[in-house]
Amino acid sequence: MSFFTENFLNARRQELLRAVVRFQYQIGGVWRDGEINDKQVIGTNVVVFVNVPSFGVNDKITAVRVLDRNDALAGQQTISLTRGTLNSALLRFTFPLIEES
């Protein structure tokens, strides 16, 4: 049986959606800002789509991170995404916010 009400959890999802405002990716040791295409709550998930443009060269995205509205690090993860000269990337961040029963 869950402790928190669904209304309370929905409000926390909306808060998280508003709090995460900067999504960055790392190429060659340099952090760059991605462009947020869409942010929404889908069911129990906070979902954000971030565009990463092509720089016209082969490259590799080695990490992603999320910063909040106070520019504090919310989280980060190492990844390995190799791109060709013409490939942009659309990153999907999904943050489930649920209470385990």
GROMACS .gro file of C-alpha atoms in nm:
model
  101
    1MET     CA    1   0.000   0.000   0.000
    2SER     CA    2   0.139   0.338  -0.099
    3PHE     CA    3   0.184   0.617   0.152
    4PHE     CA    4   0.173   0.921  -0.077
    5THR     CA    5  -0.139   1.023  -0.265
    6GLU     CA    6  -0.134   1.041  -0.643
    7ASN     CA    7  -0.217   1.415  -0.623
    8PHE     CA    8   0.094   1.471  -0.410
    9LEU     CA    9   0.314   1.272  -0.652
   10ASN     CA   10   0.168   1.454  -0.954
   11ALA     CA   11   0.257   1.787  -0.790
   12ARG     CA   12   0.615   1.663  -0.728
   13ARG     CA   13   0.642   1.558  -1.094
   14GLN     CA   14   0.539   1.908  -1.201
   15GLU     CA   15   0.797   2.057  -0.962
   16LEU     CA   16   1.070   1.836  -1.109
   17LEU     CA   17   0.962   1.935  -1.458
   18ARG     CA   18   1.001   2.304  -1.370
   19ALA     CA   19   1.325   2.253  -1.175
   20VAL     CA   20   1.536   2.085  -1.446
   21VAL     CA   21   1.628   2.358  -1.693
   22ARG     CA   22   1.969   2.279  -1.844
   23PHE     CA   23   2.067   1.962  -2.023
   24GLN     CA   24   2.428   1.926  -2.128
   25TYR     CA   25   2.632   1.676  -2.324
   26GLN     CA   26   3.008   1.622  -2.332
   27ILE     CA   27   3.219   1.593  -2.647
   28GLY     CA   28   3.598   1.583  -2.625
   29GLY     CA   29   3.594   1.682  -2.258
   30VAL     CA   30   3.388   1.997  -2.327
   31TRP     CA   31   3.036   2.043  -2.187
   32ARG     CA   32   2.783   2.201  -2.422
   33ASP     CA   33   2.419   2.298  -2.372
   34GLY     CA   34   2.156   2.102  -2.559
   35GLU     CA   35   1.835   2.262  -2.681
   36ILE     CA   36   1.522   2.148  -2.498
   37ASN     CA   37   1.259   2.051  -2.755
   38ASP     CA   38   0.987   1.931  -2.520
   39LYS     CA   39   0.929   1.882  -2.146
   40GLN     CA   40   0.624   1.704  -2.012
   41VAL     CA   41   0.485   1.462  -1.758
   42ILE     CA   42   0.375   1.137  -1.918
   43GLY     CA   43   0.204   0.909  -1.670
   44THR     CA   44   0.446   0.873  -1.379
   45ASN     CA   45   0.748   0.997  -1.578
   46VAL     CA   46   0.902   1.337  -1.633
   47VAL     CA   47   1.019   1.325  -1.996
   48VAL     CA   48   1.249   1.575  -2.167
   49PHE     CA   49   1.367   1.570  -2.529
   50VAL     CA   50   1.695   1.752  -2.599
   51ASN     CA   51   1.840   1.832  -2.942
   52VAL     CA   52   2.216   1.796  -2.994
   53PRO     CA   53   2.318   1.956  -3.325
   54SER     CA   54   2.580   1.817  -3.561
   55PHE     CA   55   2.914   1.994  -3.580
   56GLY     CA   56   2.988   1.855  -3.928
   57VAL     CA   57   3.256   1.615  -3.803
   58ASN     CA   58   3.258   1.266  -3.658
   59ASP     CA   59   3.233   1.290  -3.281
   60LYS     CA   60   3.136   1.097  -2.971
   61ILE     CA   61   2.907   1.210  -2.689
   62THR     CA   62   3.065   1.068  -2.374
   63ALA     CA   63   2.840   1.199  -2.097
   64VAL     CA   64   2.518   1.385  -2.024
   65ARG     CA   65   2.415   1.590  -1.723
   66VAL     CA   66   2.119   1.785  -1.593
   67LEU     CA   67   2.131   2.112  -1.401
   68ASP     CA   68   1.850   2.272  -1.206
   69ARG     CA   69   1.728   2.631  -1.211
   70ASN     CA   70   1.996   2.722  -0.951
   71ASP     CA   71   2.267   2.578  -1.180
   72ALA     CA   72   2.323   2.291  -0.934
   73LEU     CA   73   2.404   1.948  -1.073
   74ALA     CA   74   2.093   1.731  -1.054
   75GLY     CA   75   2.253   1.422  -1.209
   76GLN     CA   76   2.486   1.293  -1.474
   77GLN     CA   77   2.572   0.974  -1.656
   78THR     CA   78   2.850   0.843  -1.876
   79ILE     CA   79   2.732   0.733  -2.221
   80SER     CA   80   2.892   0.644  -2.553
   81LEU     CA   81   2.715   0.780  -2.860
   82THR     CA   82   2.923   0.795  -3.178
   83ARG     CA   83   2.793   1.022  -3.454
   84GLY     CA   84   2.885   1.073  -3.816
   85THR     CA   85   2.941   1.409  -3.983
   86LEU     CA   86   2.574   1.459  -4.072
   87ASN     CA   87   2.410   1.315  -3.759
   88SER     CA   88   2.244   1.532  -3.502
   89ALA     CA   89   2.105   1.359  -3.193
   90LEU     CA   90   1.778   1.375  -3.005
   91LEU     CA   91   1.830   1.269  -2.646
   92ARG     CA   92   1.534   1.149  -2.439
   93PHE     CA   93   1.561   1.186  -2.063
   94THR     CA   94   1.299   0.992  -1.864
   95PHE     CA   95   1.274   1.038  -1.489
   96PRO     CA   96   1.022   0.804  -1.327
   97LEU     CA   97   0.877   0.944  -1.007
   98ILE     CA   98   0.683   0.669  -0.835
   99GLU     CA   99   0.642   0.520  -0.493
  100GLU     CA  100   0.710   0.151  -0.460
  101SER     CA  101   0.431  -0.042  -0.295
   0.00000   0.00000   0.00000
